[in-house]
Amino acid sequence: MHDLQGKELEARRKEVFKQMKENSIAIFFSGVSKVSSEDEYLPFCVNKNFFYLTNIEQEHSALMMIKAIGEKSTYLFVDPYDELKEKWTGKRISFESAGLISDVKNVYSTENFETMVKLALTDDNNHYGQIDCVYLDLSSPEQKLKDNFFMNDFAMKLKVDHPNKEIVDIYPSLRDLRMIKSPLEVQNITKAIEATNSGISYVLRHLKSGMAEHVFADYFEMYGRLHDRTKLAFSTIVAAGKNATCLHYPTQNDVTKDSDLVLFDLGYRHKQYCADISRTFPISGKFVGLQAKVYEAVLTTNKAVIKYAKPGLLLKDLQDFAIETLKNECLRLGLMTEDDDIRNYYYHGVSHHLGLDTHDVAVKDRPLQSGNVITVEPGLYFAKFGIGVRIEDNVLITEDGAMNLSKNIVKEMDEIERLMASRNV
Ligand code: GLY
Ligand code: MN
Ligand code: MN
């Protein structure tokens, strides 16, 4: 069994059962790989709600939960052993290990899936009596992808085959559960952050001018692959000088200069849980002139927002507070005048939830609660100075305020300069 304890999976499924009406069934799919071109597929990305309830990462799998006749039954479906398929694309999970990983006792072949659904939804002579309601994970953002192991098609087919059944979207229940992280989930996020910290240190040791931006992203990604084959949480952003004023700067082909600040926005995954970290470093090893002022304004705001965050506040409150702090800092440091608008230099949100998805599922206008994990990522982007700075940490909301899970990742100017002085370049 993976580290994720069976007890926790059991508790998550118990919560889902609690949300289900009597005489109902819930179905989740892991999804399938997306086609990228003729006979080629993108790397498989498991549906996170399915993963949350099963800990299974294999494509073309399904989970069925039935609440009827006073009982709660759970069934997992994975593909059967296929000798030829294994010869082409490697080992697939056995029924036995699927049971151990998911802590589901009833594991069946996907070949039985449709029959089992039909059986459960047939009103006569059915072990489960009459099922009135089918819960499907319908509004999960992943459902926008057409080939996600037929969740949308499945819903349509159900409507035709069983017009008397009510179909209900169970996504809101999963979203609400996932917003509150358990200690085990926080531990996984923390491990992703620690690995990201090591990746950043590795990049820092090799940071020097004259190299294209993407080389630093390559270093980060290679380090991850060499250590535990860590996967990325999202596409790595490396942007030097003025390029850092484009938030999702895509090309990364410019050659870096000694006078550049380089903005990194990156993160690995650990057991599917994401880190999302931004740091900004001077290629020369020293913050000079306006670079130091802009960095100071962002760093002060980053720390102030972390101190301010606590249960009961909205993400919008954090954003308003960040804007106010950035504005005051820019005025204090002479980076702008009273006539200027801070929104010309800061044009994104300061926080989002973080978890199995980098921009994790959330109700954006729900007050923060203990157990939320969010980012704190103020930035300032002065195209006219050729400077973009973002400093992004990942924090756990507790009754006592925000606990910075990424506090070990270097961000003080003097610490960065000290570290960079010891580079092997
Ligand atoms: N890496 C994307 C973000 O910070 O939201
Ligand atoms: Mn980020
Ligand atoms: Mn972020």
GROMACS .gro file of N, CA and C and ligand atoms in nm, residues 234 237 248 264-266 275-278 352 358-359 375 377 390 392 394, ligand 2:
model
   55
  234PHE      N    1   0.352   2.186  -1.282
  234PHE     CA    2   0.304   2.268  -1.395
  234PHE      C    3   0.426   2.304  -1.479
  237ILE      N    4   0.829   2.810  -1.540
  237ILE     CA    5   0.845   2.944  -1.598
  237ILE      C    6   0.982   2.998  -1.558
  248HIS      N    7   0.287   3.453  -1.773
  248HIS     CA    8   0.312   3.315  -1.817
  248HIS      C    9   0.399   3.318  -1.943
  264PHE      N   10   1.176   3.280  -1.145
  264PHE     CA   11   1.146   3.136  -1.155
  264PHE      C   12   1.011   3.110  -1.091
  265ASP      N   13   0.923   3.041  -1.162
  265ASP     CA   14   0.796   2.998  -1.104
  265ASP      C   15   0.787   2.850  -1.137
  266LEU      N   16   0.799   2.765  -1.036
  266LEU     CA   17   0.818   2.624  -1.063
  266LEU      C   18   0.773   2.537  -0.945
  275ALA      N   19   0.373   2.153  -0.544
  275ALA     CA   20   0.436   2.274  -0.488
  275ALA      C   21   0.424   2.381  -0.595
  276ASP      N   22   0.413   2.506  -0.556
  276ASP     CA   23   0.403   2.617  -0.652
  276ASP      C   24   0.482   2.734  -0.594
  277ILE      N   25   0.606   2.745  -0.636
  277ILE     CA   26   0.702   2.838  -0.574
  277ILE      C   27   0.753   2.938  -0.677
  278SER      N   28   0.761   3.063  -0.640
  278SER     CA   29   0.831   3.162  -0.724
  278SER      C   30   0.943   3.226  -0.643
  352HIS      N   31  -0.408   3.145  -0.440
  352HIS     CA   32  -0.504   3.044  -0.485
  352HIS      C   33  -0.483   2.921  -0.399
  358THR      N   34  -0.251   2.236  -0.908
  358THR     CA   35  -0.175   2.356  -0.870
  358THR      C   36  -0.270   2.470  -0.837
  359HIS      N   37  -0.363   2.495  -0.926
  359HIS     CA   38  -0.473   2.586  -0.891
  359HIS      C   39  -0.584   2.493  -0.843
  375THR      N   40  -0.143   2.967  -0.178
  375THR     CA   41  -0.017   3.034  -0.212
  375THR      C   42  -0.026   3.179  -0.165
  377GLU      N   43   0.158   3.508  -0.325
  377GLU     CA   44   0.248   3.536  -0.436
  377GLU      C   45   0.236   3.677  -0.493
  390ARG      N   46   0.853   3.822  -0.852
  390ARG     CA   47   0.743   3.755  -0.782
  390ARG      C   48   0.807   3.667  -0.675
  392GLU      N   49   0.675   3.372  -0.423
  392GLU     CA   50   0.557   3.289  -0.396
  392GLU      C   51   0.588   3.181  -0.294
  394ASN      N   52   0.403   2.886  -0.010
  394ASN     CA   53   0.285   2.800   0.007
  394ASN      C   54   0.260   2.787   0.157
  427MN      MN   55   0.353   2.985  -0.930
   0.00000   0.00000   0.00000
